[in-house]
């Protein structure tokens, strides 16, 4: 009888022991990260087995791609922790992150010299191919500016160069040049500089979802002067 009770107790304890000895989930791999807080945007982060990590992305406040590199570890309590240096808008910022790694997701917070952020990450997936010619109508106040844009893939996965232009009824021809970052489920981040026939420069940051199969895709955002802008795109 005693042997039976001991065997039963051992069976009851063994799952707990196995759970206690189980390794913490690892972040190794590439993740698509949604940023919110002091800034908003999308980034792709790669955690390496040697405990280094690198990332690139676009945000509402970046004038183009930002990049960062840092180191990570899993603490004794099983939490993800790390520190990094980021290059953004021609300058550098430093920050630290703390988060939780679970199966198929990472979430946490960031404290940096340019603000506080939260993030949610999911494993990198294939994104749609945006390469090719697109037509669009940009709406700035009451103005409607038709244009033609060409998207060309860059050397980085999910990143495209956008070039194009059109005709404005008030300032003549204009050109644009910028960067597009594609995310899962059609998510798109776009930042672009513009130049009109009079040499006046502008900057816009937009976001939304895009599908080449849709007749119209709308991205919304703001110009550098704070004015709202949206663009309807069709391929």
PDB file of C-alpha atoms in Angstrom, residues 2-232:
ATOM      1  CA  UNK A   2       2.817   2.418   0.892  1.00  0.00           C
ATOM      2  CA  UNK A   3       4.574   1.634  -2.378  1.00  0.00           C
ATOM      3  CA  UNK A   4       1.376   2.370  -4.288  1.00  0.00           C
ATOM      4  CA  UNK A   5       0.961   5.734  -2.554  1.00  0.00           C
ATOM      5  CA  UNK A   6       4.584   6.669  -3.219  1.00  0.00           C
ATOM      6  CA  UNK A   7       4.278   5.762  -6.886  1.00  0.00           C
ATOM      7  CA  UNK A   8       1.099   7.820  -7.185  1.00  0.00           C
ATOM      8  CA  UNK A   9       2.771  10.811  -5.521  1.00  0.00           C
ATOM      9  CA  UNK A  10       5.745  10.531  -7.876  1.00  0.00           C
ATOM     10  CA  UNK A  11       3.457  10.541 -10.889  1.00  0.00           C
ATOM     11  CA  UNK A  12       1.657  13.633  -9.576  1.00  0.00           C
ATOM     12  CA  UNK A  13       4.911  15.505  -8.975  1.00  0.00           C
ATOM     13  CA  UNK A  14       6.649  14.588 -12.209  1.00  0.00           C
ATOM     14  CA  UNK A  15       4.733  17.036 -14.472  1.00  0.00           C
ATOM     15  CA  UNK A  16       5.547  19.913 -12.104  1.00  0.00           C
ATOM     16  CA  UNK A  17       9.199  18.919 -12.036  1.00  0.00           C
ATOM     17  CA  UNK A  18       9.276  18.655 -15.813  1.00  0.00           C
ATOM     18  CA  UNK A  19       7.654  22.077 -16.078  1.00  0.00           C
ATOM     19  CA  UNK A  20      10.161  23.619 -13.678  1.00  0.00           C
ATOM     20  CA  UNK A  21      13.070  22.189 -15.647  1.00  0.00           C
ATOM     21  CA  UNK A  22      11.648  23.175 -19.055  1.00  0.00           C
ATOM     22  CA  UNK A  23      13.733  25.805 -20.882  1.00  0.00           C
ATOM     23  CA  UNK A  24      12.316  29.300 -21.305  1.00  0.00           C
ATOM     24  CA  UNK A  25      10.935  30.115 -24.771  1.00  0.00           C
ATOM     25  CA  UNK A  26      13.595  31.549 -27.058  1.00  0.00           C
ATOM     26  CA  UNK A  27      13.195  34.691 -29.200  1.00  0.00           C
ATOM     27  CA  UNK A  28      15.777  33.478 -31.767  1.00  0.00           C
ATOM     28  CA  UNK A  29      14.512  34.245 -35.264  1.00  0.00           C
ATOM     29  CA  UNK A  30      12.974  37.193 -37.119  1.00  0.00           C
ATOM     30  CA  UNK A  31       9.822  38.907 -35.863  1.00  0.00           C
ATOM     31  CA  UNK A  32       7.469  41.570 -37.180  1.00  0.00           C
ATOM     32  CA  UNK A  33       7.047  44.132 -34.416  1.00  0.00           C
ATOM     33  CA  UNK A  34       4.240  46.669 -33.973  1.00  0.00           C
ATOM     34  CA  UNK A  35       5.371  49.732 -32.012  1.00  0.00           C
ATOM     35  CA  UNK A  36       3.147  52.129 -30.072  1.00  0.00           C
ATOM     36  CA  UNK A  37       3.585  54.800 -27.447  1.00  0.00           C
ATOM     37  CA  UNK A  38       5.886  57.785 -28.018  1.00  0.00           C
ATOM     38  CA  UNK A  39       5.986  56.767 -31.694  1.00  0.00           C
ATOM     39  CA  UNK A  40       4.126  54.248 -33.836  1.00  0.00           C
ATOM     40  CA  UNK A  41       5.367  52.041 -36.612  1.00  0.00           C
ATOM     41  CA  UNK A  42       6.505  48.628 -37.781  1.00  0.00           C
ATOM     42  CA  UNK A  43       9.902  46.962 -37.525  1.00  0.00           C
ATOM     43  CA  UNK A  44      11.538  43.645 -38.324  1.00  0.00           C
ATOM     44  CA  UNK A  45      13.759  42.374 -35.507  1.00  0.00           C
ATOM     45  CA  UNK A  46      16.163  39.422 -35.731  1.00  0.00           C
ATOM     46  CA  UNK A  47      17.377  37.775 -32.522  1.00  0.00           C
ATOM     47  CA  UNK A  48      20.566  35.734 -32.993  1.00  0.00           C
ATOM     48  CA  UNK A  49      21.712  32.720 -30.997  1.00  0.00           C
ATOM     49  CA  UNK A  50      24.827  34.629 -29.891  1.00  0.00           C
ATOM     50  CA  UNK A  51      22.502  37.068 -28.045  1.00  0.00           C
ATOM     51  CA  UNK A  52      22.894  39.929 -30.509  1.00  0.00           C
ATOM     52  CA  UNK A  53      19.876  41.431 -32.260  1.00  0.00           C
ATOM     53  CA  UNK A  54      19.350  43.844 -35.143  1.00  0.00           C
ATOM     54  CA  UNK A  55      16.304  45.620 -36.543  1.00  0.00           C
ATOM     55  CA  UNK A  56      15.032  48.018 -39.170  1.00  0.00           C
ATOM     56  CA  UNK A  57      11.685  49.725 -39.607  1.00  0.00           C
ATOM     57  CA  UNK A  58       9.566  52.768 -40.347  1.00  0.00           C
ATOM     58  CA  UNK A  59       7.675  54.938 -37.903  1.00  0.00           C
ATOM     59  CA  UNK A  60       5.502  58.040 -38.010  1.00  0.00           C
ATOM     60  CA  UNK A  61       8.410  60.162 -36.795  1.00  0.00           C
ATOM     61  CA  UNK A  62      11.206  58.646 -38.897  1.00  0.00           C
ATOM     62  CA  UNK A  63      12.297  60.365 -42.098  1.00  0.00           C
ATOM     63  CA  UNK A  64      13.244  56.997 -43.577  1.00  0.00           C
ATOM     64  CA  UNK A  65      14.305  53.591 -42.304  1.00  0.00           C
ATOM     65  CA  UNK A  66      15.620  53.459 -38.770  1.00  0.00           C
ATOM     66  CA  UNK A  67      18.075  50.732 -37.765  1.00  0.00           C
ATOM     67  CA  UNK A  68      19.231  49.408 -34.429  1.00  0.00           C
ATOM     68  CA  UNK A  69      21.513  46.804 -32.893  1.00  0.00           C
ATOM     69  CA  UNK A  70      21.839  45.477 -29.391  1.00  0.00           C
ATOM     70  CA  UNK A  71      22.131  42.479 -27.095  1.00  0.00           C
ATOM     71  CA  UNK A  72      19.498  40.339 -25.387  1.00  0.00           C
ATOM     72  CA  UNK A  73      19.226  37.775 -22.621  1.00  0.00           C
ATOM     73  CA  UNK A  74      16.622  35.704 -20.780  1.00  0.00           C
ATOM     74  CA  UNK A  75      16.663  36.536 -17.078  1.00  0.00           C
ATOM     75  CA  UNK A  76      16.459  34.030 -14.226  1.00  0.00           C
ATOM     76  CA  UNK A  77      12.744  34.769 -13.998  1.00  0.00           C
ATOM     77  CA  UNK A  78      12.301  33.871 -17.670  1.00  0.00           C
ATOM     78  CA  UNK A  79      11.850  37.434 -18.949  1.00  0.00           C
ATOM     79  CA  UNK A  80      13.395  38.892 -22.095  1.00  0.00           C
ATOM     80  CA  UNK A  81      15.745  41.807 -21.435  1.00  0.00           C
ATOM     81  CA  UNK A  82      18.034  43.793 -23.695  1.00  0.00           C
ATOM     82  CA  UNK A  83      19.657  47.086 -24.598  1.00  0.00           C
ATOM     83  CA  UNK A  84      20.305  48.732 -27.952  1.00  0.00           C
ATOM     84  CA  UNK A  85      21.540  51.713 -29.931  1.00  0.00           C
ATOM     85  CA  UNK A  86      19.285  53.072 -32.683  1.00  0.00           C
ATOM     86  CA  UNK A  87      20.086  55.275 -35.667  1.00  0.00           C
ATOM     87  CA  UNK A  88      17.109  57.448 -36.640  1.00  0.00           C
ATOM     88  CA  UNK A  89      16.835  60.727 -38.550  1.00  0.00           C
ATOM     89  CA  UNK A  90      20.601  61.129 -38.662  1.00  0.00           C
ATOM     90  CA  UNK A  91      21.088  60.774 -34.909  1.00  0.00           C
ATOM     91  CA  UNK A  92      21.407  58.001 -32.358  1.00  0.00           C
ATOM     92  CA  UNK A  93      19.311  57.034 -29.339  1.00  0.00           C
ATOM     93  CA  UNK A  94      19.777  54.317 -26.742  1.00  0.00           C
ATOM     94  CA  UNK A  95      17.185  52.184 -25.042  1.00  0.00           C
ATOM     95  CA  UNK A  96      16.386  49.085 -23.044  1.00  0.00           C
ATOM     96  CA  UNK A  97      13.601  46.543 -23.437  1.00  0.00           C
ATOM     97  CA  UNK A  98      11.792  44.141 -21.158  1.00  0.00           C
ATOM     98  CA  UNK A  99       9.292  41.594 -22.323  1.00  0.00           C
ATOM     99  CA  UNK A 100       7.783  38.153 -22.282  1.00  0.00           C
ATOM    100  CA  UNK A 101       8.397  35.459 -24.864  1.00  0.00           C
ATOM    101  CA  UNK A 102       5.571  33.008 -25.463  1.00  0.00           C
ATOM    102  CA  UNK A 103       4.867  30.550 -28.224  1.00  0.00           C
ATOM    103  CA  UNK A 104       4.345  32.589 -31.378  1.00  0.00           C
ATOM    104  CA  UNK A 105       4.490  36.031 -29.752  1.00  0.00           C
ATOM    105  CA  UNK A 106       6.589  38.511 -27.819  1.00  0.00           C
ATOM    106  CA  UNK A 107       5.278  41.551 -25.953  1.00  0.00           C
ATOM    107  CA  UNK A 108       6.819  44.112 -23.693  1.00  0.00           C
ATOM    108  CA  UNK A 109       7.950  47.681 -23.151  1.00  0.00           C
ATOM    109  CA  UNK A 110      10.844  49.911 -24.157  1.00  0.00           C
ATOM    110  CA  UNK A 111      12.415  52.819 -22.306  1.00  0.00           C
ATOM    111  CA  UNK A 112      14.625  54.970 -24.541  1.00  0.00           C
ATOM    112  CA  UNK A 113      16.089  58.436 -24.769  1.00  0.00           C
ATOM    113  CA  UNK A 114      13.361  59.320 -27.300  1.00  0.00           C
ATOM    114  CA  UNK A 115      10.434  58.119 -25.168  1.00  0.00           C
ATOM    115  CA  UNK A 116       8.592  55.123 -23.811  1.00  0.00           C
ATOM    116  CA  UNK A 117       7.057  52.475 -26.046  1.00  0.00           C
ATOM    117  CA  UNK A 118       5.182  49.211 -25.974  1.00  0.00           C
ATOM    118  CA  UNK A 119       5.569  46.486 -28.551  1.00  0.00           C
ATOM    119  CA  UNK A 120       3.916  43.314 -29.778  1.00  0.00           C
ATOM    120  CA  UNK A 121       5.715  40.881 -32.066  1.00  0.00           C
ATOM    121  CA  UNK A 122       4.738  37.887 -34.172  1.00  0.00           C
ATOM    122  CA  UNK A 123       6.930  35.648 -36.331  1.00  0.00           C
ATOM    123  CA  UNK A 124       7.936  37.081 -39.706  1.00  0.00           C
ATOM    124  CA  UNK A 125       5.785  35.884 -42.594  1.00  0.00           C
ATOM    125  CA  UNK A 126       5.806  36.377 -46.356  1.00  0.00           C
ATOM    126  CA  UNK A 127       4.333  39.725 -47.418  1.00  0.00           C
ATOM    127  CA  UNK A 128       2.722  40.634 -50.706  1.00  0.00           C
ATOM    128  CA  UNK A 129       4.850  41.759 -53.618  1.00  0.00           C
ATOM    129  CA  UNK A 130       4.247  45.489 -54.133  1.00  0.00           C
ATOM    130  CA  UNK A 131       6.662  45.841 -57.058  1.00  0.00           C
ATOM    131  CA  UNK A 132       5.352  47.743 -60.048  1.00  0.00           C
ATOM    132  CA  UNK A 133       3.462  50.821 -61.168  1.00  0.00           C
ATOM    133  CA  UNK A 134       0.661  52.284 -59.049  1.00  0.00           C
ATOM    134  CA  UNK A 135      -1.691  55.166 -59.762  1.00  0.00           C
ATOM    135  CA  UNK A 136      -2.906  57.361 -56.979  1.00  0.00           C
ATOM    136  CA  UNK A 137      -4.818  60.452 -55.968  1.00  0.00           C
ATOM    137  CA  UNK A 138      -3.432  62.329 -52.988  1.00  0.00           C
ATOM    138  CA  UNK A 139      -5.897  64.441 -50.997  1.00  0.00           C
ATOM    139  CA  UNK A 140      -4.481  67.417 -49.102  1.00  0.00           C
ATOM    140  CA  UNK A 141      -7.266  69.634 -47.850  1.00  0.00           C
ATOM    141  CA  UNK A 142      -9.463  70.366 -50.872  1.00  0.00           C
ATOM    142  CA  UNK A 143      -6.707  69.597 -53.355  1.00  0.00           C
ATOM    143  CA  UNK A 144      -6.728  66.341 -55.333  1.00  0.00           C
ATOM    144  CA  UNK A 145      -3.338  65.501 -56.804  1.00  0.00           C
ATOM    145  CA  UNK A 146      -3.237  62.629 -59.308  1.00  0.00           C
ATOM    146  CA  UNK A 147       0.053  60.814 -59.645  1.00  0.00           C
ATOM    147  CA  UNK A 148       1.913  57.767 -60.916  1.00  0.00           C
ATOM    148  CA  UNK A 149       4.293  55.862 -58.634  1.00  0.00           C
ATOM    149  CA  UNK A 150       6.817  53.081 -59.135  1.00  0.00           C
ATOM    150  CA  UNK A 151       7.699  50.679 -56.309  1.00  0.00           C
ATOM    151  CA  UNK A 152      11.035  48.895 -56.513  1.00  0.00           C
ATOM    152  CA  UNK A 153      12.228  46.270 -53.996  1.00  0.00           C
ATOM    153  CA  UNK A 154      15.304  47.145 -51.956  1.00  0.00           C
ATOM    154  CA  UNK A 155      18.017  44.819 -50.684  1.00  0.00           C
ATOM    155  CA  UNK A 156      16.116  44.427 -47.392  1.00  0.00           C
ATOM    156  CA  UNK A 157      13.147  42.058 -47.133  1.00  0.00           C
ATOM    157  CA  UNK A 158       9.733  43.808 -47.102  1.00  0.00           C
ATOM    158  CA  UNK A 159      11.253  47.212 -48.018  1.00  0.00           C
ATOM    159  CA  UNK A 160      10.529  49.103 -51.259  1.00  0.00           C
ATOM    160  CA  UNK A 161      11.696  52.345 -52.819  1.00  0.00           C
ATOM    161  CA  UNK A 162       8.881  54.582 -54.094  1.00  0.00           C
ATOM    162  CA  UNK A 163       9.436  57.143 -56.836  1.00  0.00           C
ATOM    163  CA  UNK A 164       6.942  59.110 -58.879  1.00  0.00           C
ATOM    164  CA  UNK A 165       5.078  62.337 -59.316  1.00  0.00           C
ATOM    165  CA  UNK A 166       2.147  64.132 -60.863  1.00  0.00           C
ATOM    166  CA  UNK A 167       0.561  67.474 -61.567  1.00  0.00           C
ATOM    167  CA  UNK A 168      -0.759  69.949 -59.011  1.00  0.00           C
ATOM    168  CA  UNK A 169      -3.289  72.600 -60.165  1.00  0.00           C
ATOM    169  CA  UNK A 170      -1.581  75.203 -57.967  1.00  0.00           C
ATOM    170  CA  UNK A 171       2.140  74.389 -58.118  1.00  0.00           C
ATOM    171  CA  UNK A 172       2.595  72.478 -61.355  1.00  0.00           C
ATOM    172  CA  UNK A 173       4.479  69.219 -61.541  1.00  0.00           C
ATOM    173  CA  UNK A 174       5.722  67.537 -58.392  1.00  0.00           C
ATOM    174  CA  UNK A 175       7.944  64.561 -57.628  1.00  0.00           C
ATOM    175  CA  UNK A 176       8.149  62.199 -54.674  1.00  0.00           C
ATOM    176  CA  UNK A 177      10.806  59.874 -53.339  1.00  0.00           C
ATOM    177  CA  UNK A 178      10.469  57.652 -50.306  1.00  0.00           C
ATOM    178  CA  UNK A 179      10.337  54.279 -48.592  1.00  0.00           C
ATOM    179  CA  UNK A 180       7.603  51.692 -48.117  1.00  0.00           C
ATOM    180  CA  UNK A 181       7.624  48.885 -45.540  1.00  0.00           C
ATOM    181  CA  UNK A 182       5.240  45.963 -46.039  1.00  0.00           C
ATOM    182  CA  UNK A 183       3.815  44.013 -43.125  1.00  0.00           C
ATOM    183  CA  UNK A 184       1.534  41.031 -42.685  1.00  0.00           C
ATOM    184  CA  UNK A 185      -2.124  41.185 -43.758  1.00  0.00           C
ATOM    185  CA  UNK A 186      -1.441  44.003 -46.213  1.00  0.00           C
ATOM    186  CA  UNK A 187      -0.175  46.494 -43.633  1.00  0.00           C
ATOM    187  CA  UNK A 188       1.929  49.280 -45.148  1.00  0.00           C
ATOM    188  CA  UNK A 189       4.059  52.079 -43.706  1.00  0.00           C
ATOM    189  CA  UNK A 190       5.097  54.843 -46.142  1.00  0.00           C
ATOM    190  CA  UNK A 191       7.293  57.916 -45.760  1.00  0.00           C
ATOM    191  CA  UNK A 192       7.969  60.228 -48.706  1.00  0.00           C
ATOM    192  CA  UNK A 193       9.580  63.548 -49.562  1.00  0.00           C
ATOM    193  CA  UNK A 194       8.025  65.704 -52.262  1.00  0.00           C
ATOM    194  CA  UNK A 195       9.277  68.572 -54.372  1.00  0.00           C
ATOM    195  CA  UNK A 196       7.075  70.848 -56.485  1.00  0.00           C
ATOM    196  CA  UNK A 197       7.893  72.845 -59.607  1.00  0.00           C
ATOM    197  CA  UNK A 198       8.791  75.879 -57.469  1.00  0.00           C
ATOM    198  CA  UNK A 199      11.323  73.960 -55.406  1.00  0.00           C
ATOM    199  CA  UNK A 200       9.169  73.754 -52.264  1.00  0.00           C
ATOM    200  CA  UNK A 201       9.851  70.598 -50.255  1.00  0.00           C
ATOM    201  CA  UNK A 202       7.408  68.569 -48.166  1.00  0.00           C
ATOM    202  CA  UNK A 203       7.330  65.363 -46.155  1.00  0.00           C
ATOM    203  CA  UNK A 204       4.496  62.930 -45.486  1.00  0.00           C
ATOM    204  CA  UNK A 205       4.082  59.824 -43.318  1.00  0.00           C
ATOM    205  CA  UNK A 206       1.173  57.478 -44.049  1.00  0.00           C
ATOM    206  CA  UNK A 207      -0.092  54.062 -43.032  1.00  0.00           C
ATOM    207  CA  UNK A 208      -2.882  51.689 -43.973  1.00  0.00           C
ATOM    208  CA  UNK A 209      -3.526  48.368 -45.688  1.00  0.00           C
ATOM    209  CA  UNK A 210      -2.930  47.585 -49.336  1.00  0.00           C
ATOM    210  CA  UNK A 211      -3.962  44.765 -51.641  1.00  0.00           C
ATOM    211  CA  UNK A 212      -3.110  44.664 -55.318  1.00  0.00           C
ATOM    212  CA  UNK A 213      -6.441  42.906 -55.866  1.00  0.00           C
ATOM    213  CA  UNK A 214      -8.506  45.805 -54.513  1.00  0.00           C
ATOM    214  CA  UNK A 215      -9.701  48.545 -56.828  1.00  0.00           C
ATOM    215  CA  UNK A 216      -8.702  51.184 -54.299  1.00  0.00           C
ATOM    216  CA  UNK A 217      -6.446  51.264 -51.254  1.00  0.00           C
ATOM    217  CA  UNK A 218      -6.392  54.221 -48.883  1.00  0.00           C
ATOM    218  CA  UNK A 219      -3.410  55.285 -46.802  1.00  0.00           C
ATOM    219  CA  UNK A 220      -3.808  58.049 -44.228  1.00  0.00           C
ATOM    220  CA  UNK A 221      -1.321  60.178 -42.346  1.00  0.00           C
ATOM    221  CA  UNK A 222       0.037  63.676 -41.973  1.00  0.00           C
ATOM    222  CA  UNK A 223       2.473  66.088 -43.536  1.00  0.00           C
ATOM    223  CA  UNK A 224       5.421  67.592 -41.726  1.00  0.00           C
ATOM    224  CA  UNK A 225       3.327  70.707 -41.030  1.00  0.00           C
ATOM    225  CA  UNK A 226       0.696  68.591 -39.287  1.00  0.00           C
ATOM    226  CA  UNK A 227      -1.899  68.764 -42.075  1.00  0.00           C
ATOM    227  CA  UNK A 228      -3.779  65.497 -42.718  1.00  0.00           C
ATOM    228  CA  UNK A 229      -3.131  63.726 -45.998  1.00  0.00           C
ATOM    229  CA  UNK A 230      -4.470  60.588 -47.602  1.00  0.00           C
ATOM    230  CA  UNK A 231      -3.783  58.805 -50.847  1.00  0.00           C
ATOM    231  CA  UNK A 232      -5.953  56.365 -52.796  1.00  0.00           C
TER     232      UNK A 232
END
